[in-house]
Amino acid sequence: MVGLFGKAGILGVLLLVSLSGCDFRRVVVNDPLLADSLEVLVPGKSTIQDIATALGAPDEIEEGASGMVFRYRYGDSKTMRVNFGWVLRVLLPVAPSMNLGRGEGATYILHVALRPDSTFDHSVIQPPPDTPHFWFWPF
Amino acid sequence: MFWKSQAGFSHQWRNPRGLLLLASLLVLMTLANGCAFVRGEVGEPFPEDRLQTIEKGITNRQEVAQQFGAPDDIVQANGHEIFHYRRFDSKLGWLLFFSRLNIGSDHLWVFFNPQGIVDDVVFGNRTKNVDFQIWPFGE
């Protein structure tokens, strides 16, 4: 009775209705840090300009034990929320809010240490933390 | 004319496909509370012509300050005084239950020698990679 187009339409509407109580949010800060870009840096030879060409300008510069330390940051966070009260909007004049939500965030940090003559010495990149996931269960 | 249009309307109502389409449209319109594209900027952009005015070994502290104003930070590291200028750009795309906020930062670091003359300049432009995105999944 209802064709393929109709079935797809019904499924689409049902999916939209079921998702309406959901909320998916993501915040991304800066570009991902790529360990491959460090391979071009040679200790004692690569200059500040070489580092900037490979990695861009750092987010922070600090005084290290034997020279400067450049710090780069990349952040990624995901938040999901489900409003179980949304379904009651169909039955009640006022939809109560019954939310369950969870957010996960990861910060990736790269340190680049320089020698006193402002050439590249070494870098430290943290092992990538678990990629954040979308999930609503907070317990 | 009136009768003709009324007949057409009732004919459409008798057609289950048309009814389904209309119902889907109504549900979609109800669900589509709207969408949003929001942009936030903090700090002034760094025009290329102004960056070109900074010359290593020639430009002094005062001239840098005349071009870019007072720095956001002054860092002391490895015998250098470093002026730090920063700028942030953020773009939020939001549609129904999906949203993504991308944030990027530009950093200008100007290194001075003890005589107050520019020793090195590092500039990174990451805000040019910041796009409006809605889909929070994937990369």
Short mmCIF file of C-alpha atoms in Angstrom, two decimals:
data_model
loop_
_atom_site.label_atom_id
_atom_site.label_comp_id
_atom_site.label_asym_id
_atom_site.label_seq_id
_atom_site.Cartn_x
_atom_site.Cartn_y
_atom_site.Cartn_z
CA MET A 1 0.00 0.00 0.00
CA VAL A 2 2.76 2.38 0.90
CA GLY A 3 5.63 2.33 -1.56
CA LEU A 4 9.33 2.32 -0.95
CA PHE A 5 9.38 6.13 -0.97
CA GLY A 6 6.66 6.21 1.67
CA LYS A 7 8.44 3.69 3.88
CA ALA A 8 11.67 5.64 3.66
CA GLY A 9 9.73 8.79 4.52
CA ILE A 10 8.10 7.17 7.54
CA LEU A 11 11.45 5.83 8.73
CA GLY A 12 13.02 9.24 8.21
CA VAL A 13 10.30 10.98 10.22
CA LEU A 14 10.53 8.38 13.00
CA LEU A 15 14.29 8.84 13.12
CA LEU A 16 13.92 12.61 13.32
CA VAL A 17 11.28 12.32 16.06
CA SER A 18 13.42 9.91 18.08
CA LEU A 19 16.49 12.11 17.68
CA SER A 20 14.70 15.31 18.64
CA GLY A 21 15.22 14.61 22.31
CA CYS A 22 18.94 14.17 21.65
CA ASP A 23 21.70 16.68 21.42
CA PHE A 24 25.14 16.11 19.92
CA ARG A 25 27.73 18.84 20.46
CA ARG A 26 31.37 18.96 19.59
CA VAL A 27 34.05 21.56 20.26
CA VAL A 28 37.37 21.40 18.43
CA VAL A 29 40.25 23.73 19.32
CA ASN A 30 43.00 24.16 16.73
CA ASP A 31 44.34 21.58 14.31
CA PRO A 32 45.40 18.03 15.21
CA LEU A 33 49.07 17.60 16.15
CA LEU A 34 50.84 15.32 13.72
CA ALA A 35 53.90 13.45 15.00
CA ASP A 36 55.08 13.05 11.39
CA SER A 37 55.78 16.77 11.13
CA LEU A 38 58.48 16.40 13.82
CA GLU A 39 60.58 14.12 11.64
CA VAL A 40 62.00 17.04 9.66
CA LEU A 41 63.49 18.63 12.79
CA VAL A 42 67.19 17.92 13.39
CA PRO A 43 68.64 18.44 16.90
CA GLY A 44 71.24 21.20 16.98
CA LYS A 45 70.47 22.32 13.43
CA SER A 46 66.79 23.21 13.03
CA THR A 47 66.13 26.82 13.92
CA ILE A 48 63.09 28.53 15.37
CA GLN A 49 61.96 29.27 11.81
CA ASP A 50 62.29 25.59 10.87
CA ILE A 51 60.14 24.67 13.85
CA ALA A 52 57.59 27.31 12.92
CA THR A 53 57.50 26.03 9.34
CA ALA A 54 56.93 22.46 10.49
CA LEU A 55 54.52 23.07 13.35
CA GLY A 56 53.32 26.66 13.12
CA ALA A 57 53.55 29.23 15.89
CA PRO A 58 53.35 27.75 19.38
CA ASP A 59 50.48 28.44 21.75
CA GLU A 60 52.88 29.07 24.60
CA ILE A 61 56.58 29.76 25.10
CA GLU A 62 58.22 29.10 28.45
CA GLU A 63 61.67 29.17 29.94
CA GLY A 64 63.01 25.62 30.13
CA ALA A 65 65.99 24.14 31.98
CA SER A 66 68.44 24.87 29.18
CA GLY A 67 66.48 27.02 26.75
CA MET A 68 63.02 27.80 25.56
CA VAL A 69 60.13 25.35 25.44
CA PHE A 70 57.43 25.71 22.80
CA ARG A 71 54.05 24.23 23.66
CA TYR A 72 51.32 23.31 21.18
CA ARG A 73 47.79 22.30 22.10
CA TYR A 74 44.90 20.62 20.36
CA GLY A 75 41.57 19.97 22.03
CA ASP A 76 38.53 17.89 21.13
CA SER A 77 35.42 17.48 23.26
CA LYS A 78 32.13 15.73 22.61
CA THR A 79 28.92 16.10 24.56
CA MET A 80 25.70 14.16 24.16
CA ARG A 81 22.42 14.70 25.95
CA VAL A 82 19.10 12.90 25.79
CA ASN A 83 15.91 14.50 27.02
CA PHE A 84 13.60 11.62 27.91
CA GLY A 85 10.85 14.08 28.75
CA TRP A 86 10.64 15.14 25.13
CA VAL A 87 8.38 12.20 24.26
CA LEU A 88 5.79 13.46 26.75
CA ARG A 89 5.42 16.58 24.63
CA VAL A 90 3.02 14.55 22.51
CA LEU A 91 0.77 13.81 25.51
CA LEU A 92 1.20 16.72 27.90
CA PRO A 93 0.82 20.47 27.38
CA VAL A 94 4.12 21.03 29.20
CA ALA A 95 7.08 18.82 28.41
CA PRO A 96 9.05 18.03 31.56
CA SER A 97 12.79 18.07 31.19
CA MET A 98 14.45 14.76 32.06
CA ASN A 99 17.99 14.92 30.78
CA LEU A 100 20.85 12.49 30.91
CA GLY A 101 24.08 13.70 29.43
CA ARG A 102 27.78 13.14 29.31
CA GLY A 103 30.76 15.02 27.93
CA GLU A 104 34.22 13.76 27.13
CA GLY A 105 37.21 15.87 26.26
CA ALA A 106 40.80 15.23 25.28
CA THR A 107 43.71 17.66 25.12
CA TYR A 108 46.76 16.77 23.10
CA ILE A 109 49.98 18.57 24.06
CA LEU A 110 53.30 18.76 22.26
CA HIS A 111 56.44 20.18 23.89
CA VAL A 112 59.38 21.26 21.78
CA ALA A 113 62.54 22.02 23.75
CA LEU A 114 65.22 24.32 22.34
CA ARG A 115 68.91 24.55 23.13
CA PRO A 116 70.51 27.74 24.48
CA ASP A 117 71.51 28.66 20.90
CA SER A 118 67.77 28.50 19.97
CA THR A 119 68.07 25.36 17.87
CA PHE A 120 65.84 22.32 18.21
CA ASP A 121 66.82 19.91 20.99
CA HIS A 122 64.01 17.41 21.48
CA SER A 123 60.26 17.07 21.52
CA VAL A 124 57.78 15.33 23.76
CA ILE A 125 54.38 14.38 22.50
CA GLN A 126 52.03 12.67 24.86
CA PRO A 127 50.58 9.33 23.78
CA PRO A 128 47.23 10.15 22.21
CA PRO A 129 44.49 9.78 24.80
CA ASP A 130 41.34 7.86 23.94
CA THR A 131 39.32 9.67 21.33
CA PRO A 132 36.25 11.18 22.97
CA HIS A 133 32.97 9.43 22.20
CA PHE A 134 29.36 10.48 22.11
CA TRP A 135 27.43 8.78 24.89
CA PHE A 136 24.68 10.02 27.19
CA TRP A 137 24.90 7.66 30.20
CA PRO A 138 26.51 9.62 33.06
CA PHE A 139 26.76 6.83 35.62
CA MET B 1 -12.53 28.12 -9.89
CA PHE B 2 -13.26 27.75 -6.19
CA TRP B 3 -14.96 24.42 -6.70
CA LYS B 4 -12.11 23.30 -8.86
CA SER B 5 -9.48 24.07 -6.24
CA GLN B 6 -11.57 22.48 -3.49
CA ALA B 7 -11.92 19.35 -5.54
CA GLY B 8 -8.16 19.30 -6.05
CA PHE B 9 -7.58 19.73 -2.31
CA SER B 10 -9.95 16.91 -1.32
CA HIS B 11 -8.41 14.76 -4.03
CA GLN B 12 -5.00 15.37 -2.46
CA TRP B 13 -6.31 14.37 0.96
CA ARG B 14 -7.64 11.12 -0.43
CA ASN B 15 -4.20 10.34 -1.80
CA PRO B 16 -2.24 8.60 1.02
CA ARG B 17 1.04 9.63 -0.54
CA GLY B 18 0.11 13.29 -0.50
CA LEU B 19 -1.13 13.00 3.07
CA LEU B 20 2.10 11.33 4.10
CA LEU B 21 4.13 14.03 2.42
CA LEU B 22 2.10 16.76 4.11
CA ALA B 23 2.38 15.06 7.51
CA SER B 24 6.12 14.62 7.06
CA LEU B 25 6.47 18.26 6.11
CA LEU B 26 4.51 19.36 9.18
CA VAL B 27 6.60 17.17 11.49
CA LEU B 28 9.77 18.44 9.87
CA MET B 29 8.65 22.06 10.28
CA THR B 30 7.79 21.40 13.93
CA LEU B 31 11.13 19.78 14.54
CA ALA B 32 13.07 22.37 12.65
CA ASN B 33 13.28 24.83 15.49
CA GLY B 34 15.86 26.56 13.42
CA CYS B 35 19.50 26.54 12.77
CA ALA B 36 22.28 28.87 13.78
CA PHE B 37 25.59 30.01 12.48
CA VAL B 38 27.49 32.02 15.05
CA ARG B 39 30.93 33.54 14.79
CA GLY B 40 33.07 34.92 17.55
CA GLU B 41 36.34 36.78 17.14
CA VAL B 42 38.73 37.95 19.83
CA GLY B 43 41.58 40.23 18.86
CA GLU B 44 42.53 41.95 15.64
CA PRO B 45 43.70 40.11 12.52
CA PHE B 46 47.38 40.37 11.59
CA PRO B 47 47.55 41.93 8.12
CA GLU B 48 50.40 40.74 5.91
CA ASP B 49 51.60 44.30 5.18
CA ARG B 50 52.02 45.02 8.89
CA LEU B 51 53.90 41.78 9.46
CA GLN B 52 56.26 42.76 6.65
CA THR B 53 57.24 45.90 8.55
CA ILE B 54 58.98 43.81 11.22
CA GLU B 55 62.59 43.39 10.13
CA LYS B 56 65.09 41.33 12.03
CA GLY B 57 68.02 43.35 13.35
CA ILE B 58 66.34 46.68 12.49
CA THR B 59 62.88 47.08 14.05
CA ASN B 60 62.80 47.99 17.73
CA ARG B 61 60.32 47.41 20.53
CA GLN B 62 58.62 50.78 20.09
CA GLU B 63 58.03 50.27 16.38
CA VAL B 64 56.50 46.85 16.96
CA ALA B 65 54.20 48.34 19.59
CA GLN B 66 53.18 51.11 17.15
CA GLN B 67 52.14 48.51 14.57
CA PHE B 68 50.41 45.98 16.80
CA GLY B 69 49.71 47.81 20.04
CA ALA B 70 50.60 46.58 23.50
CA PRO B 71 51.27 42.84 23.56
CA ASP B 72 48.89 40.40 25.25
CA ASP B 73 51.84 38.90 27.08
CA ILE B 74 55.54 39.57 27.57
CA VAL B 75 57.56 36.42 28.12
CA GLN B 76 61.17 36.22 29.30
CA ALA B 77 62.94 33.14 28.00
CA ASN B 78 66.55 32.26 27.15
CA GLY B 79 67.71 35.88 27.42
CA HIS B 80 64.98 37.12 25.09
CA GLU B 81 62.12 39.41 25.79
CA ILE B 82 59.24 38.09 23.71
CA PHE B 83 56.09 40.00 22.77
CA HIS B 84 53.10 37.73 22.34
CA TYR B 85 50.05 38.79 20.33
CA ARG B 86 47.13 36.45 19.87
CA ARG B 87 43.82 36.28 18.07
CA PHE B 88 40.98 33.76 18.28
CA ASP B 89 38.27 32.95 15.77
CA SER B 90 35.40 30.56 16.40
CA LYS B 91 32.63 29.32 14.14
CA LEU B 92 29.57 27.48 15.36
CA GLY B 93 27.22 25.56 13.11
CA TRP B 94 24.02 24.27 14.69
CA LEU B 95 21.14 22.43 13.07
CA LEU B 96 18.41 20.67 15.03
CA PHE B 97 20.29 18.35 17.37
CA PHE B 98 23.77 18.55 15.84
CA SER B 99 26.30 21.26 16.50
CA ARG B 100 30.00 21.79 16.11
CA LEU B 101 32.14 24.65 17.36
CA ASN B 102 35.54 25.08 15.75
CA ILE B 103 38.06 27.38 17.44
CA GLY B 104 41.37 28.46 15.97
CA SER B 105 44.08 30.78 17.20
CA ASP B 106 46.71 32.95 15.55
CA HIS B 107 49.90 33.72 17.44
CA LEU B 108 52.55 36.31 16.75
CA TRP B 109 55.75 36.03 18.77
CA VAL B 110 58.36 38.76 18.41
CA PHE B 111 61.74 37.98 19.98
CA PHE B 112 63.92 40.92 21.08
CA ASN B 113 67.61 40.87 21.89
CA PRO B 114 68.91 42.62 25.05
CA GLN B 115 69.22 45.86 23.02
CA GLY B 116 65.49 45.80 22.28
CA ILE B 117 65.90 45.02 18.57
CA VAL B 118 63.92 42.27 16.85
CA ASP B 119 65.87 39.02 16.81
CA ASP B 120 63.24 36.68 15.43
CA VAL B 121 59.56 36.60 14.47
CA VAL B 122 57.23 33.62 14.54
CA PHE B 123 53.74 33.92 13.17
CA GLY B 124 51.17 31.17 12.80
CA ASN B 125 47.80 31.58 11.16
CA ARG B 126 45.44 28.81 12.14
CA THR B 127 42.22 30.80 11.94
CA LYS B 128 42.25 30.47 8.16
CA ASN B 129 41.50 26.76 8.66
CA VAL B 130 38.45 27.39 10.84
CA ASP B 131 35.27 26.47 8.97
CA PHE B 132 31.58 26.41 9.74
CA GLN B 133 30.66 22.78 10.32
CA ILE B 134 27.50 21.19 11.64
CA TRP B 135 28.25 17.48 11.54
CA PRO B 136 29.95 16.57 14.86
CA PHE B 137 31.06 13.08 13.84
CA GLY B 138 34.22 12.00 12.08
CA GLU B 139 37.32 14.18 11.90
#
